[in-house]
Amino acid sequence: EYSEIKREVGEDPHCTRFADDALQFSGSQSDYDRVMAVLCAGRYAEYSKIKCEAGKGPRKPVTAAYRGKKYVLAGMIENCDEACSKLGRQCDQSGLDMLTNRNCKHVIKRMGLFPVGGGTYPGPGGGLDGGCMYRDGKRKKFMFVGKPSCVEKNVDVAKRVVCSCHAEQQLSLVPGERVMSLAADAWWYPARILQKNSDDSYTVDWEGG
């Protein structure tokens, strides 16, 4: 981790890359200042927020099925209880217990994300655990830190916990019904139901493209 930070600093010694990207994206000096106002480690996440607020962020839902369990990528600084609750579901600890350092990367890839590296790290505690996690940024990676838990909340904005959710109640949505749907950036956007899939998930049409 330390070596990676040193490499990133060498490429961008003043840590202005994502602030520059924000300025180029929106043309707004206030967005540049907004990114620069946070610590270097959080600037990519802040830039991503700006893109998503503009309605131009990624739209593919971050979910995956693996060995009969359903997994979802939690939002920034969000635990699995909170992530599953947004879906009208409850956290499934048995699904979390199935996650290991060996299958963590595989589950993340099934979500359509492709970490280029990663590994297993000891759980330091203090809000830095979380089990299977995806780290976004210039060097995307998977991480298996500590023990997966429904209530553990990782405070690092660049890391998102992989959660397992089971149905709290069966929802019956019809084509054309307006909903709020979870996207790849773990933000919620208005959409309309297109169809129900064989695995009880739904295909949606995002409003605004």
Coordinates of C-alpha atoms in Angstrom, one line a residue:
E1 CA 0.0 0.0 0.0
Y2 CA 2.8 2.4 0.9
S3 CA 4.7 1.6 -2.3
E4 CA 1.6 2.2 -4.3
I5 CA 1.0 5.6 -2.7
K6 CA 4.6 6.6 -3.5
R7 CA 4.1 5.6 -7.1
E8 CA 0.9 7.6 -7.4
V9 CA 2.6 10.7 -5.8
G10 CA 5.4 10.4 -8.3
E11 CA 3.0 10.5 -11.2
D12 CA 1.0 13.4 -9.7
P13 CA 3.1 15.1 -7.0
H14 CA 0.5 17.9 -6.3
C15 CA -2.4 15.5 -6.5
T16 CA -4.4 17.7 -8.9
R17 CA -5.3 15.1 -11.5
F18 CA -8.9 14.6 -10.5
A19 CA -9.5 18.2 -9.8
D20 CA -8.2 19.0 -13.3
D21 CA -10.5 16.2 -14.6
A22 CA -13.5 17.8 -12.8
L23 CA -12.7 21.2 -14.2
Q24 CA -12.5 19.7 -17.7
F25 CA -15.7 17.7 -17.2
S26 CA -17.9 20.5 -16.0
G27 CA -16.0 23.7 -16.9
S28 CA -16.7 24.9 -13.3
Q29 CA -14.0 26.3 -11.1
S30 CA -16.2 25.5 -8.1
D31 CA -15.9 21.8 -9.0
Y32 CA -12.1 22.1 -9.2
D33 CA -12.1 23.7 -5.7
R34 CA -14.5 21.1 -4.4
V35 CA -12.2 18.2 -5.3
M36 CA -9.1 20.1 -4.0
A37 CA -10.9 20.7 -0.7
V38 CA -10.7 17.0 0.2
L39 CA -7.6 15.0 1.1
C40 CA -5.7 13.5 -1.8
A41 CA -6.9 9.9 -1.2
G42 CA -10.5 11.0 -1.5
R43 CA -10.3 13.2 -4.6
Y44 CA -11.1 10.4 -7.1
A45 CA -14.3 9.6 -5.1
E46 CA -15.2 13.3 -5.0
Y47 CA -14.7 13.6 -8.8
S48 CA -16.9 10.6 -9.3
K49 CA -19.6 12.2 -7.2
I50 CA -19.5 15.3 -9.5
K51 CA -19.9 13.1 -12.6
C52 CA -22.8 11.2 -11.1
E53 CA -24.6 14.3 -9.9
A54 CA -24.4 15.6 -13.5
G55 CA -26.3 12.4 -14.6
K56 CA -23.3 11.1 -16.6
G57 CA -22.0 8.5 -14.3
P58 CA -22.0 4.7 -14.9
R59 CA -25.4 3.1 -15.0
K60 CA -24.9 -0.7 -14.8
P61 CA -26.2 -2.1 -11.4
V62 CA -23.4 -3.6 -9.4
T63 CA -24.8 -7.0 -8.4
A64 CA -23.8 -10.6 -8.9
A65 CA -25.1 -14.1 -8.3
Y66 CA -22.6 -16.6 -6.9
R67 CA -23.3 -20.2 -5.6
G68 CA -27.0 -19.4 -5.0
K69 CA -26.3 -16.1 -3.1
K70 CA -26.9 -12.6 -4.4
Y71 CA -24.2 -10.0 -3.9
V72 CA -24.3 -6.2 -4.2
L73 CA -21.5 -3.5 -3.9
A74 CA -22.2 -1.2 -1.0
G75 CA -21.9 2.6 -1.4
M76 CA -19.1 4.7 0.1
I77 CA -18.8 4.4 3.9
E78 CA -21.8 2.1 3.9
N79 CA -22.2 -1.2 5.7
C80 CA -24.1 -4.2 4.3
D81 CA -27.1 -3.7 6.5
E82 CA -27.5 -0.2 5.0
A83 CA -26.8 -1.4 1.4
C84 CA -29.3 -4.3 1.6
S85 CA -32.0 -2.1 3.3
K86 CA -31.9 0.2 0.2
L87 CA -32.9 -2.8 -1.9
G88 CA -35.7 -3.8 0.5
R89 CA -33.7 -6.7 1.6
Q90 CA -31.8 -7.9 4.7
C91 CA -28.1 -8.6 5.0
D92 CA -27.3 -12.4 4.6
Q93 CA -24.4 -13.2 7.0
S94 CA -24.3 -16.8 5.6
G95 CA -23.6 -15.3 2.2
L96 CA -20.8 -13.1 3.6
D97 CA -19.3 -16.1 5.3
M98 CA -19.0 -17.8 1.9
L99 CA -16.6 -15.0 0.8
T100 CA -12.9 -15.8 1.0
N101 CA -9.7 -14.3 -0.2
R102 CA -9.9 -16.9 -3.0
N103 CA -13.3 -16.0 -4.4
C104 CA -13.5 -12.3 -3.6
K105 CA -12.0 -11.3 -6.9
H106 CA -14.2 -13.7 -8.8
V107 CA -17.4 -12.2 -7.3
I108 CA -16.2 -8.7 -8.0
K109 CA -15.6 -9.7 -11.7
R110 CA -19.1 -11.1 -11.9
M111 CA -20.3 -7.6 -11.0
G112 CA -18.6 -6.3 -14.2
L113 CA -15.7 -4.8 -12.4
F114 CA -12.1 -5.8 -13.2
P115 CA -9.5 -5.2 -10.5
V116 CA -6.0 -5.4 -11.8
G117 CA -4.5 -6.7 -8.5
G118 CA -5.2 -7.1 -4.8
G119 CA -4.7 -9.5 -2.0
T120 CA -5.4 -10.4 1.6
Y121 CA -4.7 -7.9 4.4
P122 CA -5.0 -8.2 8.2
G123 CA -8.0 -6.5 9.7
P124 CA -6.7 -3.4 11.5
G125 CA -10.1 -2.5 13.0
G126 CA -11.0 1.1 13.7
G127 CA -13.4 1.2 10.7
L128 CA -11.0 -0.3 8.2
D129 CA -12.2 -3.9 8.1
G130 CA -15.0 -5.2 5.8
G131 CA -14.1 -8.5 4.3
C132 CA -14.3 -8.6 0.5
M133 CA -13.9 -5.1 -0.9
Y134 CA -13.4 -3.3 -4.2
R135 CA -11.0 -0.4 -4.2
D136 CA -11.6 2.2 -6.9
G137 CA -9.1 4.7 -8.2
K138 CA -6.3 4.8 -10.7
R139 CA -5.3 1.3 -9.7
K140 CA -8.4 -0.7 -9.2
K141 CA -7.9 -3.7 -6.9
F142 CA -9.8 -6.2 -4.7
M143 CA -9.0 -6.5 -1.1
F144 CA -9.9 -9.0 1.6
V145 CA -9.6 -7.3 4.9
G146 CA -10.6 -8.7 8.3
K147 CA -13.9 -10.7 8.6
P148 CA -17.1 -10.0 6.5
S149 CA -19.9 -8.5 8.6
C150 CA -23.3 -7.0 8.1
V151 CA -22.5 -4.1 10.4
E152 CA -18.8 -3.4 9.7
K153 CA -18.5 0.0 8.0
N154 CA -15.2 0.8 6.2
V155 CA -14.5 4.5 6.5
D156 CA -12.2 4.7 3.5
V157 CA -14.2 6.4 0.7
A158 CA -12.2 4.6 -2.0
K159 CA -13.2 1.1 -0.7
R160 CA -16.6 -0.5 -1.1
V161 CA -17.7 -3.6 0.7
V162 CA -19.2 -6.6 -1.2
C163 CA -22.4 -7.5 0.6
S164 CA -24.8 -10.5 0.5
C165 CA -28.5 -9.8 0.7
H166 CA -31.5 -12.1 0.9
A167 CA -35.1 -11.1 0.2
E168 CA -36.9 -9.4 3.0
Q169 CA -40.1 -9.4 1.1
Q170 CA -41.0 -10.4 -2.5
L171 CA -41.6 -7.3 -4.6
S172 CA -44.0 -7.5 -7.6
L173 CA -43.1 -4.8 -10.0
V174 CA -44.8 -4.4 -13.4
P175 CA -43.3 -3.1 -16.7
G176 CA -43.5 0.7 -16.8
E177 CA -43.5 1.2 -13.1
R178 CA -41.2 4.0 -11.9
V179 CA -38.5 3.0 -9.4
M180 CA -35.2 4.2 -7.9
S181 CA -32.5 1.7 -9.0
L182 CA -29.0 1.2 -7.7
A183 CA -26.2 1.9 -10.3
A184 CA -22.5 1.0 -10.6
D185 CA -21.4 4.0 -8.6
A186 CA -23.7 2.9 -5.7
W187 CA -25.9 5.9 -6.2
W188 CA -29.7 5.7 -6.8
Y189 CA -31.3 7.0 -10.0
P190 CA -34.9 7.1 -11.4
A191 CA -35.7 4.3 -13.8
R192 CA -38.7 2.3 -15.2
I193 CA -39.2 -1.4 -15.1
L194 CA -38.7 -3.1 -18.4
Q195 CA -39.1 -6.8 -17.4
K196 CA -38.6 -9.3 -14.6
N197 CA -35.7 -11.7 -15.0
S198 CA -35.6 -15.4 -14.3
D199 CA -33.5 -14.8 -11.1
D200 CA -36.2 -12.4 -9.7
S201 CA -34.1 -9.3 -10.6
Y202 CA -35.4 -6.6 -12.9
T203 CA -34.1 -5.0 -16.1
V204 CA -34.7 -1.3 -16.0
D205 CA -34.6 1.6 -18.4
W206 CA -32.7 4.6 -16.9
E207 CA -34.4 7.9 -17.1
G208 CA -32.3 10.5 -18.9
G209 CA -30.2 8.0 -20.7

